[in-house]
Amino acid sequence: MKVLIRHQKREVEVQGARRVRELLVELGINPESVLVIRGATLLTHDARVADEDTVELRPVVSGGSSARTGGIA
Amino acid sequence: MRCQKEKCTAGATVEIRRHHTAFCNEHFLEFFERQVARAIEHERMFTRDDRVLVAVSGGKDSLALWDVLRRLGYQTTGLYINLGIGEYSAESQRKSVAYAEAQQAELVLADIPATYGMGVEAFARATGRVSCSACGLSKRYLFNKVARDGGFTVVATGHNLDDEAAVLLGNLLHWQTEYLARQAPVLDSTHPALVRKVKPFFRIAERETAAYAIIRGIDYILDECPNSVGARSLLYKEALNVLEQAAPGTKQSLYWGFLERGRPLVQGQDNVDLRACLHCGQPTTGEVCAFCRMTERAAERMRLRRAGAAAISPASTS
């Protein structure tokens, strides 16, 4: 299957059907940090993905401001 | 995995491990909107009589916030601030404007380079701040200024549970008690010129705001700000995600536990006397606010540089 890893701006080819959870472990990606999308559908970690699938790993972690509070200027 | 909503037979699309549940698209949206509504009501953030200024960046959290507040029937106007960070700012503005146009929602644009002659990175260079500091200061200033000038009663930002937990971790690691005292989902107005600020997503994880945006078909910017590379807050989020993966509910326990049991211990340590800035009238602890000091110093640097270039230029051409 084709796996598009958005935040790393790369695409990898993975052979063989497996569960999403196993795919993420193999790719060394923390499941908390991404959503897994096939077509327009979100997949839970127990969903199975097959050889013919194209899967997107969409990062969910954003931000980076040094702001410690939402205080005054 | 099946949707856990009673009587639903659809397959689950979003798993929420800290609540030991999972939902299909329809019931996830229902769960999400209920969580936001409950946060707003429980924390008395605002009512349907308030005019809410929603700070939007073109990212998933702020556009999801604007979307859900509109669906819940609140009076909202978006505020997009052009920070002048090259293509990143251009793309995030396009996403914000596209959302507003598609929804026929009112969007206010504040343009820092057009107003102050330079963007936040130039502010940072001219004043020796790091970019994120100049950016955060500029946003806080403009949120309040635009809200106050426009007669809005509250400013809402898309900070989520992960953001708040990461900030809390950073403040705890350095025992920043003054910052700890100010960390809350509602920052009340403590000066006539200071507009109330709220974070309706403080109960909701970052995975869930992203899932909401995707299910609703919201087109948000995927790229991160180029200045956020290596930011400490991202390191804290990564560390918290390792803990969350091993023990679901860790982030919620950390932040909600702080609000319930930790914050009362440090409350009052942030007591400051606010007054109106002598230059702009915005609330500040000193005579001139940090934003005016930063922009005035940056403008002076630019004026001196231009004067220097003009002085050299005739001699070199003569």
mmCIF file of C-alpha atoms in Angstrom:
data_model
loop_
_atom_site.group_PDB
_atom_site.id
_atom_site.type_symbol
_atom_site.label_atom_id
_atom_site.label_comp_id
_atom_site.label_asym_id
_atom_site.label_seq_id
_atom_site.Cartn_x
_atom_site.Cartn_y
_atom_site.Cartn_z
ATOM 1 C CA MET A 1 0.000 0.000 0.000
ATOM 2 C CA LYS A 2 1.010 3.586 -0.464
ATOM 3 C CA VAL A 3 1.417 5.593 2.766
ATOM 4 C CA LEU A 4 1.613 9.366 2.551
ATOM 5 C CA ILE A 5 3.298 10.740 5.662
ATOM 6 C CA ARG A 6 2.278 14.386 5.525
ATOM 7 C CA HIS A 7 4.455 15.909 8.235
ATOM 8 C CA GLN A 8 7.588 14.203 6.945
ATOM 9 C CA LYS A 9 6.640 15.138 3.371
ATOM 10 C CA ARG A 10 7.374 11.597 2.164
ATOM 11 C CA GLU A 11 5.591 8.612 0.731
ATOM 12 C CA VAL A 12 6.433 5.017 1.537
ATOM 13 C CA GLU A 13 5.335 1.704 0.048
ATOM 14 C CA VAL A 14 4.368 -0.990 2.535
ATOM 15 C CA GLN A 15 3.634 -4.599 1.551
ATOM 16 C CA GLY A 16 0.820 -6.668 3.038
ATOM 17 C CA ALA A 17 -2.481 -6.071 4.802
ATOM 18 C CA ARG A 18 -2.361 -5.156 8.485
ATOM 19 C CA ARG A 19 -4.065 -3.146 11.167
ATOM 20 C CA VAL A 20 -3.511 0.610 11.359
ATOM 21 C CA ARG A 21 -1.984 0.187 14.828
ATOM 22 C CA GLU A 22 0.656 -2.204 13.435
ATOM 23 C CA LEU A 23 1.383 0.074 10.487
ATOM 24 C CA LEU A 24 2.085 3.013 12.806
ATOM 25 C CA VAL A 25 4.343 0.928 15.051
ATOM 26 C CA GLU A 26 6.323 -0.237 12.007
ATOM 27 C CA LEU A 27 6.750 3.338 10.807
ATOM 28 C CA GLY A 28 7.755 4.499 14.301
ATOM 29 C CA ILE A 29 4.892 6.984 14.544
ATOM 30 C CA ASN A 30 3.076 7.650 17.820
ATOM 31 C CA PRO A 31 -0.647 7.007 17.121
ATOM 32 C CA GLU A 32 -1.484 9.997 19.324
ATOM 33 C CA SER A 33 0.259 12.337 16.896
ATOM 34 C CA VAL A 34 -1.597 11.506 13.667
ATOM 35 C CA LEU A 35 -4.977 10.757 12.146
ATOM 36 C CA VAL A 36 -5.124 7.996 9.556
ATOM 37 C CA ILE A 37 -7.246 8.661 6.491
ATOM 38 C CA ARG A 38 -8.240 6.366 3.619
ATOM 39 C CA GLY A 39 -10.034 8.235 0.852
ATOM 40 C CA ALA A 40 -12.154 10.660 2.836
ATOM 41 C CA THR A 41 -12.652 8.313 5.792
ATOM 42 C CA LEU A 42 -10.898 8.403 9.150
ATOM 43 C CA LEU A 43 -9.687 5.035 10.394
ATOM 44 C CA THR A 44 -9.493 3.776 13.969
ATOM 45 C CA HIS A 45 -6.379 1.923 15.079
ATOM 46 C CA ASP A 46 -7.981 -1.496 14.787
ATOM 47 C CA ALA A 47 -9.077 -0.925 11.149
ATOM 48 C CA ARG A 48 -7.402 -3.112 8.519
ATOM 49 C CA VAL A 49 -5.650 -1.609 5.537
ATOM 50 C CA ALA A 50 -4.889 -3.611 2.414
ATOM 51 C CA ASP A 51 -2.228 -3.693 -0.290
ATOM 52 C CA GLU A 52 -4.311 -1.745 -2.777
ATOM 53 C CA ASP A 53 -5.051 1.088 -0.323
ATOM 54 C CA THR A 54 -3.596 4.585 -0.271
ATOM 55 C CA VAL A 55 -3.415 5.868 3.272
ATOM 56 C CA GLU A 56 -2.616 9.356 4.536
ATOM 57 C CA LEU A 57 -1.065 9.995 7.940
ATOM 58 C CA ARG A 58 -2.197 13.525 8.862
ATOM 59 C CA PRO A 59 -0.293 15.161 11.741
ATOM 60 C CA VAL A 60 -2.438 16.630 14.502
ATOM 61 C CA VAL A 61 0.299 18.343 16.506
ATOM 62 C CA SER A 62 0.499 22.044 15.782
ATOM 63 C CA GLY A 63 1.699 25.190 17.429
ATOM 64 C CA GLY A 64 5.085 26.314 18.576
ATOM 65 C CA SER A 65 4.473 29.674 20.149
ATOM 66 C CA SER A 66 6.620 30.457 23.148
ATOM 67 C CA ALA A 67 3.650 32.166 24.783
ATOM 68 C CA ARG A 68 3.147 30.797 28.262
ATOM 69 C CA THR A 69 -0.195 32.405 28.909
ATOM 70 C CA GLY A 70 -2.802 34.416 27.098
ATOM 71 C CA GLY A 71 -2.021 37.503 29.117
ATOM 72 C CA ILE A 72 -1.656 41.140 28.290
ATOM 73 C CA ALA A 73 0.725 42.771 25.822
ATOM 74 C CA MET B 1 -14.700 -1.179 15.970
ATOM 75 C CA ARG B 2 -18.334 -0.078 16.192
ATOM 76 C CA CYS B 3 -19.636 3.326 17.190
ATOM 77 C CA GLN B 4 -20.310 3.233 20.946
ATOM 78 C CA LYS B 5 -23.398 5.440 20.775
ATOM 79 C CA GLU B 6 -26.393 3.489 21.958
ATOM 80 C CA LYS B 7 -28.231 1.710 19.141
ATOM 81 C CA CYS B 8 -25.780 2.936 16.460
ATOM 82 C CA THR B 9 -24.540 0.166 14.201
ATOM 83 C CA ALA B 10 -22.123 2.219 12.077
ATOM 84 C CA GLY B 11 -18.385 1.645 12.108
ATOM 85 C CA ALA B 12 -16.339 3.949 14.348
ATOM 86 C CA THR B 13 -14.078 6.535 12.727
ATOM 87 C CA VAL B 14 -12.726 8.377 15.785
ATOM 88 C CA GLU B 15 -11.492 6.632 18.903
ATOM 89 C CA ILE B 16 -11.324 8.637 22.137
ATOM 90 C CA ARG B 17 -9.201 6.455 24.357
ATOM 91 C CA ARG B 18 -9.283 8.720 27.405
ATOM 92 C CA HIS B 19 -13.072 8.297 27.495
ATOM 93 C CA HIS B 20 -12.887 4.570 26.570
ATOM 94 C CA THR B 21 -15.114 5.220 23.579
ATOM 95 C CA ALA B 22 -15.282 5.565 19.801
ATOM 96 C CA PHE B 23 -17.817 7.151 17.476
ATOM 97 C CA CYS B 24 -18.944 7.205 13.861
ATOM 98 C CA ASN B 25 -18.735 10.585 12.079
ATOM 99 C CA GLU B 26 -22.252 11.627 13.013
ATOM 100 C CA HIS B 27 -21.979 10.793 16.691
ATOM 101 C CA PHE B 28 -18.448 12.163 16.954
ATOM 102 C CA LEU B 29 -19.722 15.549 15.734
ATOM 103 C CA GLU B 30 -22.531 15.335 18.277
ATOM 104 C CA PHE B 31 -20.015 14.504 21.047
ATOM 105 C CA PHE B 32 -17.673 17.294 19.952
ATOM 106 C CA GLU B 33 -20.335 19.989 19.850
ATOM 107 C CA ARG B 34 -21.695 18.878 23.211
ATOM 108 C CA GLN B 35 -18.196 19.110 24.767
ATOM 109 C CA VAL B 36 -17.748 22.659 23.449
ATOM 110 C CA ALA B 37 -21.218 23.759 24.533
ATOM 111 C CA ARG B 38 -20.644 22.311 27.990
ATOM 112 C CA ALA B 39 -17.286 24.103 28.348
ATOM 113 C CA ILE B 40 -18.822 27.442 27.349
ATOM 114 C CA GLU B 41 -21.766 27.063 29.715
ATOM 115 C CA HIS B 42 -19.914 25.523 32.652
ATOM 116 C CA GLU B 43 -17.153 28.139 32.591
ATOM 117 C CA ARG B 44 -19.653 30.920 31.773
ATOM 118 C CA MET B 45 -17.475 31.987 28.845
ATOM 119 C CA PHE B 46 -20.163 33.902 26.952
ATOM 120 C CA THR B 47 -23.816 33.810 26.015
ATOM 121 C CA ARG B 48 -25.719 34.241 22.765
ATOM 122 C CA ASP B 49 -25.980 37.958 23.546
ATOM 123 C CA ASP B 50 -22.199 38.394 23.381
ATOM 124 C CA ARG B 51 -20.354 39.418 20.247
ATOM 125 C CA VAL B 52 -17.492 36.951 20.033
ATOM 126 C CA LEU B 53 -14.297 37.740 18.138
ATOM 127 C CA VAL B 54 -12.744 34.421 17.055
ATOM 128 C CA ALA B 55 -8.998 34.542 16.415
ATOM 129 C CA VAL B 56 -8.392 32.506 13.240
ATOM 130 C CA SER B 57 -5.038 31.477 11.822
ATOM 131 C CA GLY B 58 -6.168 29.246 8.956
ATOM 132 C CA GLY B 59 -5.210 26.190 11.042
ATOM 133 C CA LYS B 60 -7.440 23.323 12.152
ATOM 134 C CA ASP B 61 -8.125 24.509 15.700
ATOM 135 C CA SER B 62 -9.198 28.061 14.999
ATOM 136 C CA LEU B 63 -11.290 27.229 11.926
ATOM 137 C CA ALA B 64 -12.923 24.323 13.783
ATOM 138 C CA LEU B 65 -13.673 26.685 16.671
ATOM 139 C CA TRP B 66 -15.242 29.280 14.412
ATOM 140 C CA ASP B 67 -17.271 26.565 12.680
ATOM 141 C CA VAL B 68 -18.611 24.972 15.849
ATOM 142 C CA LEU B 69 -19.452 28.323 17.494
ATOM 143 C CA ARG B 70 -21.435 29.347 14.432
ATOM 144 C CA ARG B 71 -23.296 26.022 14.444
ATOM 145 C CA LEU B 72 -24.069 26.451 18.146
ATOM 146 C CA GLY B 73 -25.712 29.757 17.293
ATOM 147 C CA TYR B 74 -23.255 32.254 18.776
ATOM 148 C CA GLN B 75 -22.657 35.693 17.225
ATOM 149 C CA THR B 76 -19.141 35.426 15.826
ATOM 150 C CA THR B 77 -16.744 37.434 13.703
ATOM 151 C CA GLY B 78 -13.364 36.049 12.658
ATOM 152 C CA LEU B 79 -10.105 37.947 13.078
ATOM 153 C CA TYR B 80 -7.169 37.020 10.877
ATOM 154 C CA ILE B 81 -3.816 38.688 11.582
ATOM 155 C CA ASN B 82 -1.277 38.831 8.761
ATOM 156 C CA LEU B 83 1.984 38.381 10.660
ATOM 157 C CA GLY B 84 4.121 38.899 7.557
ATOM 158 C CA ILE B 85 5.766 35.452 7.666
ATOM 159 C CA GLY B 86 6.237 34.984 3.902
ATOM 160 C CA GLU B 87 4.335 32.242 2.093
ATOM 161 C CA TYR B 88 3.134 30.736 5.386
ATOM 162 C CA SER B 89 1.161 33.887 6.181
ATOM 163 C CA ALA B 90 -0.101 34.181 2.591
ATOM 164 C CA GLU B 91 -1.395 30.593 2.613
ATOM 165 C CA SER B 92 -2.956 30.830 6.067
ATOM 166 C CA GLN B 93 -4.744 34.035 5.022
ATOM 167 C CA ARG B 94 -6.061 32.316 1.872
ATOM 168 C CA LYS B 95 -7.474 29.463 3.978
ATOM 169 C CA SER B 96 -9.116 31.862 6.449
ATOM 170 C CA VAL B 97 -10.630 34.052 3.720
ATOM 171 C CA ALA B 98 -11.829 30.989 1.764
ATOM 172 C CA TYR B 99 -13.612 29.625 4.837
ATOM 173 C CA ALA B 100 -15.239 32.991 5.588
ATOM 174 C CA GLU B 101 -16.400 33.416 1.988
ATOM 175 C CA ALA B 102 -17.773 29.880 1.731
ATOM 176 C CA GLN B 103 -19.711 30.317 4.975
ATOM 177 C CA GLN B 104 -20.631 33.940 4.296
ATOM 178 C CA ALA B 105 -19.144 34.757 7.680
ATOM 179 C CA GLU B 106 -17.697 38.129 8.647
ATOM 180 C CA LEU B 107 -13.884 38.222 8.807
ATOM 181 C CA VAL B 108 -11.752 41.154 9.985
ATOM 182 C CA LEU B 109 -8.233 41.324 8.544
ATOM 183 C CA ALA B 110 -5.443 42.957 10.546
ATOM 184 C CA ASP B 111 -2.279 43.462 8.540
ATOM 185 C CA ILE B 112 0.905 43.950 10.558
ATOM 186 C CA PRO B 113 3.318 44.706 7.656
ATOM 187 C CA ALA B 114 0.835 47.160 6.114
ATOM 188 C CA THR B 115 0.228 48.912 9.437
ATOM 189 C CA TYR B 116 3.660 48.850 11.051
ATOM 190 C CA GLY B 117 5.962 48.660 8.018
ATOM 191 C CA MET B 118 7.344 45.218 8.843
ATOM 192 C CA GLY B 119 6.336 41.739 9.972
ATOM 193 C CA VAL B 120 6.892 39.971 13.284
ATOM 194 C CA GLU B 121 10.215 38.451 12.199
ATOM 195 C CA ALA B 122 11.572 41.954 11.536
ATOM 196 C CA PHE B 123 10.219 43.082 14.932
ATOM 197 C CA ALA B 124 12.142 40.212 16.485
ATOM 198 C CA ARG B 125 15.382 40.972 14.650
ATOM 199 C CA ALA B 126 15.203 44.670 15.466
ATOM 200 C CA THR B 127 14.569 44.157 19.168
ATOM 201 C CA GLY B 128 16.567 41.035 19.992
ATOM 202 C CA ARG B 129 13.480 38.930 20.733
ATOM 203 C CA VAL B 130 12.932 35.443 19.356
ATOM 204 C CA SER B 131 10.329 35.357 16.567
ATOM 205 C CA CYS B 132 7.736 33.423 18.611
ATOM 206 C CA SER B 133 7.946 36.035 21.363
ATOM 207 C CA ALA B 134 7.412 38.963 18.970
ATOM 208 C CA CYS B 135 4.615 37.016 17.290
ATOM 209 C CA GLY B 136 2.838 36.126 20.552
ATOM 210 C CA LEU B 137 3.088 39.696 21.817
ATOM 211 C CA SER B 138 1.721 41.072 18.521
ATOM 212 C CA LYS B 139 -1.203 38.655 18.483
ATOM 213 C CA ARG B 140 -2.174 39.301 22.116
ATOM 214 C CA TYR B 141 -2.030 43.049 21.459
ATOM 215 C CA LEU B 142 -4.121 42.923 18.293
ATOM 216 C CA PHE B 143 -6.690 40.482 19.670
ATOM 217 C CA ASN B 144 -7.436 42.978 22.411
ATOM 218 C CA LYS B 145 -7.175 46.093 20.248
ATOM 219 C CA VAL B 146 -9.448 44.812 17.463
ATOM 220 C CA ALA B 147 -11.948 43.460 19.999
ATOM 221 C CA ARG B 148 -12.014 46.708 21.932
ATOM 222 C CA ASP B 149 -12.204 48.942 18.853
ATOM 223 C CA GLY B 150 -14.950 46.775 17.362
ATOM 224 C CA GLY B 151 -17.083 46.558 20.491
ATOM 225 C CA PHE B 152 -16.640 42.801 20.967
ATOM 226 C CA THR B 153 -17.258 41.510 24.470
ATOM 227 C CA VAL B 154 -15.011 38.463 24.298
ATOM 228 C CA VAL B 155 -12.102 37.014 22.301
ATOM 229 C CA ALA B 156 -12.114 33.244 21.697
ATOM 230 C CA THR B 157 -8.983 31.318 20.718
ATOM 231 C CA GLY B 158 -8.603 27.732 19.524
ATOM 232 C CA HIS B 159 -6.217 26.566 22.280
ATOM 233 C CA ASN B 160 -7.003 22.910 22.961
ATOM 234 C CA LEU B 161 -6.270 20.436 25.752
ATOM 235 C CA ASP B 162 -2.891 19.505 24.238
ATOM 236 C CA ASP B 163 -1.850 23.172 23.976
ATOM 237 C CA GLU B 164 -2.830 23.855 27.556
ATOM 238 C CA ALA B 165 -1.213 20.684 28.912
ATOM 239 C CA ALA B 166 2.037 21.492 27.064
ATOM 240 C CA VAL B 167 2.095 25.073 28.383
ATOM 241 C CA LEU B 168 1.373 23.774 31.877
ATOM 242 C CA LEU B 169 4.206 21.247 31.641
ATOM 243 C CA GLY B 170 6.591 24.016 30.539
ATOM 244 C CA ASN B 171 5.502 26.289 33.363
ATOM 245 C CA LEU B 172 5.841 23.461 35.894
ATOM 246 C CA LEU B 173 9.275 22.430 34.674
ATOM 247 C CA HIS B 174 10.472 25.973 35.302
ATOM 248 C CA TRP B 175 8.170 26.714 38.254
ATOM 249 C CA GLN B 176 6.794 29.825 36.622
ATOM 250 C CA THR B 177 4.252 30.491 39.369
ATOM 251 C CA GLU B 178 3.202 33.844 37.921
ATOM 252 C CA TYR B 179 2.376 32.191 34.588
ATOM 253 C CA LEU B 180 0.714 29.259 36.355
ATOM 254 C CA ALA B 181 -1.623 31.669 38.127
ATOM 255 C CA ARG B 182 -2.689 33.126 34.795
ATOM 256 C CA GLN B 183 -3.287 29.831 32.989
ATOM 257 C CA ALA B 184 -7.030 29.280 32.748
ATOM 258 C CA PRO B 185 -9.777 28.659 30.172
ATOM 259 C CA VAL B 186 -11.234 32.081 31.008
ATOM 260 C CA LEU B 187 -9.147 35.201 31.501
ATOM 261 C CA ASP B 188 -11.496 37.803 32.871
ATOM 262 C CA SER B 189 -11.224 41.477 32.120
ATOM 263 C CA THR B 190 -9.324 43.154 34.946
ATOM 264 C CA HIS B 191 -9.191 46.609 33.327
ATOM 265 C CA PRO B 192 -11.814 48.554 31.346
ATOM 266 C CA ALA B 193 -9.602 48.316 28.240
ATOM 267 C CA LEU B 194 -8.904 44.602 28.607
ATOM 268 C CA VAL B 195 -11.318 42.302 26.771
ATOM 269 C CA ARG B 196 -12.183 38.912 28.295
ATOM 270 C CA LYS B 197 -10.410 35.941 26.662
ATOM 271 C CA VAL B 198 -11.700 32.376 26.511
ATOM 272 C CA LYS B 199 -10.587 28.959 25.259
ATOM 273 C CA PRO B 200 -13.686 26.876 24.480
ATOM 274 C CA PHE B 201 -11.557 23.872 23.341
ATOM 275 C CA PHE B 202 -9.783 23.360 26.667
ATOM 276 C CA ARG B 203 -11.641 20.054 27.154
ATOM 277 C CA ILE B 204 -10.865 18.786 23.654
ATOM 278 C CA ALA B 205 -7.738 17.005 22.439
ATOM 279 C CA GLU B 206 -5.832 18.071 19.369
ATOM 280 C CA ARG B 207 -6.664 14.778 17.583
ATOM 281 C CA GLU B 208 -10.329 15.616 18.039
ATOM 282 C CA THR B 209 -10.145 19.157 16.633
ATOM 283 C CA ALA B 210 -8.304 17.737 13.600
ATOM 284 C CA ALA B 211 -10.924 14.985 13.235
ATOM 285 C CA TYR B 212 -13.713 17.574 13.465
ATOM 286 C CA ALA B 213 -12.097 19.722 10.749
ATOM 287 C CA ILE B 214 -11.616 16.726 8.452
ATOM 288 C CA ILE B 215 -15.131 15.347 8.925
ATOM 289 C CA ARG B 216 -16.653 18.791 8.377
ATOM 290 C CA GLY B 217 -14.553 19.219 5.230
ATOM 291 C CA ILE B 218 -12.802 22.335 6.524
ATOM 292 C CA ASP B 219 -9.821 23.158 4.322
ATOM 293 C CA TYR B 220 -7.101 24.230 6.769
ATOM 294 C CA ILE B 221 -3.393 24.938 6.399
ATOM 295 C CA LEU B 222 -1.320 21.806 6.969
ATOM 296 C CA ASP B 223 2.088 23.453 7.015
ATOM 297 C CA GLU B 224 3.400 24.677 10.312
ATOM 298 C CA CYS B 225 4.897 28.100 10.872
ATOM 299 C CA PRO B 226 8.562 27.904 9.765
ATOM 300 C CA ASN B 227 9.562 29.607 13.023
ATOM 301 C CA SER B 228 8.048 26.824 15.133
ATOM 302 C CA VAL B 229 10.707 24.291 14.111
ATOM 303 C CA GLY B 230 12.427 23.117 17.291
ATOM 304 C CA ALA B 231 10.024 25.028 19.551
ATOM 305 C CA ARG B 232 10.050 23.865 23.149
ATOM 306 C CA SER B 233 6.252 23.592 23.241
ATOM 307 C CA LEU B 234 6.382 20.961 20.471
ATOM 308 C CA LEU B 235 8.890 18.970 22.523
ATOM 309 C CA TYR B 236 6.516 19.080 25.490
ATOM 310 C CA LYS B 237 3.649 17.926 23.277
ATOM 311 C CA GLU B 238 5.734 15.032 22.000
ATOM 312 C CA ALA B 239 6.619 14.005 25.555
ATOM 313 C CA LEU B 240 2.978 14.211 26.626
ATOM 314 C CA ASN B 241 1.920 12.127 23.622
ATOM 315 C CA VAL B 242 4.347 9.377 24.668
ATOM 316 C CA LEU B 243 2.717 9.383 28.111
ATOM 317 C CA GLU B 244 -0.799 9.570 26.621
ATOM 318 C CA GLN B 245 -0.142 6.594 24.373
ATOM 319 C CA ALA B 246 0.933 4.501 27.369
ATOM 320 C CA ALA B 247 -1.687 5.895 29.757
ATOM 321 C CA PRO B 248 -4.732 7.457 28.041
ATOM 322 C CA GLY B 249 -6.106 10.416 29.959
ATOM 323 C CA THR B 250 -2.729 11.708 31.156
ATOM 324 C CA LYS B 251 -3.079 15.127 29.487
ATOM 325 C CA GLN B 252 -6.606 15.599 30.755
ATOM 326 C CA SER B 253 -5.637 14.521 34.241
ATOM 327 C CA LEU B 254 -2.663 16.903 34.249
ATOM 328 C CA TYR B 255 -4.560 19.969 33.043
ATOM 329 C CA TRP B 256 -7.960 19.457 34.612
ATOM 330 C CA GLY B 257 -6.251 18.420 37.846
ATOM 331 C CA PHE B 258 -4.260 21.643 37.768
ATOM 332 C CA LEU B 259 -7.402 23.735 37.254
ATOM 333 C CA GLU B 260 -9.169 21.999 40.114
ATOM 334 C CA ARG B 261 -6.387 21.542 42.654
ATOM 335 C CA GLY B 262 -3.207 23.299 41.524
ATOM 336 C CA ARG B 263 -4.421 26.687 40.368
ATOM 337 C CA PRO B 264 -6.103 27.650 43.660
ATOM 338 C CA LEU B 265 -2.678 27.300 45.318
ATOM 339 C CA VAL B 266 -1.029 29.845 43.027
ATOM 340 C CA GLN B 267 -3.936 32.205 42.391
ATOM 341 C CA GLY B 268 -3.183 35.792 43.300
ATOM 342 C CA GLN B 269 0.517 35.469 42.437
ATOM 343 C CA ASP B 270 -0.120 37.281 39.183
ATOM 344 C CA ASN B 271 -1.680 40.365 40.729
ATOM 345 C CA VAL B 272 -0.579 43.332 38.678
ATOM 346 C CA ASP B 273 -1.867 46.877 38.478
ATOM 347 C CA LEU B 274 -2.946 47.619 34.946
ATOM 348 C CA ARG B 275 -3.043 51.100 33.483
ATOM 349 C CA ALA B 276 -3.546 52.559 30.017
ATOM 350 C CA CYS B 277 -0.438 52.707 27.806
ATOM 351 C CA LEU B 278 0.592 56.339 27.369
ATOM 352 C CA HIS B 279 1.036 55.825 23.632
ATOM 353 C CA CYS B 280 -1.879 53.632 22.574
ATOM 354 C CA GLY B 281 -4.253 53.347 25.530
ATOM 355 C CA GLN B 282 -4.106 49.549 25.688
ATOM 356 C CA PRO B 283 -3.747 47.969 29.143
ATOM 357 C CA THR B 284 -0.214 47.477 30.404
ATOM 358 C CA THR B 285 1.751 47.113 33.631
ATOM 359 C CA GLY B 286 4.220 49.897 32.745
ATOM 360 C CA GLU B 287 3.881 53.382 31.318
ATOM 361 C CA VAL B 288 4.283 52.249 27.710
ATOM 362 C CA CYS B 289 3.114 48.780 26.675
ATOM 363 C CA ALA B 290 5.522 46.106 25.409
ATOM 364 C CA PHE B 291 4.008 46.203 21.909
ATOM 365 C CA CYS B 292 4.503 49.967 21.533
ATOM 366 C CA ARG B 293 8.051 49.673 22.866
ATOM 367 C CA MET B 294 8.797 46.877 20.398
ATOM 368 C CA THR B 295 7.273 48.548 17.333
ATOM 369 C CA GLU B 296 8.763 51.970 18.159
ATOM 370 C CA ARG B 297 12.225 50.490 18.624
ATOM 371 C CA ALA B 298 11.916 48.502 15.392
ATOM 372 C CA ALA B 299 10.745 51.618 13.498
ATOM 373 C CA GLU B 300 13.652 53.641 14.908
ATOM 374 C CA ARG B 301 16.125 50.950 13.829
ATOM 375 C CA MET B 302 14.644 50.996 10.340
ATOM 376 C CA ARG B 303 14.774 54.811 10.187
ATOM 377 C CA LEU B 304 18.449 54.821 11.227
ATOM 378 C CA ARG B 305 19.290 52.123 8.703
ATOM 379 C CA ARG B 306 17.580 54.075 5.930
ATOM 380 C CA ALA B 307 19.292 57.295 6.997
ATOM 381 C CA GLY B 308 22.638 55.462 7.000
ATOM 382 C CA ALA B 309 22.002 54.029 3.549
ATOM 383 C CA ALA B 310 20.980 57.467 2.232
ATOM 384 C CA ALA B 311 24.149 59.038 3.695
ATOM 385 C CA ILE B 312 26.363 56.441 2.005
ATOM 386 C CA SER B 313 24.480 56.374 -1.264
ATOM 387 C CA PRO B 314 25.252 59.971 -2.591
ATOM 388 C CA ALA B 315 28.948 59.614 -1.804
ATOM 389 C CA SER B 316 29.239 56.319 -3.600
ATOM 390 C CA THR B 317 27.528 57.676 -6.720
ATOM 391 C CA SER B 318 29.398 60.998 -6.865
#
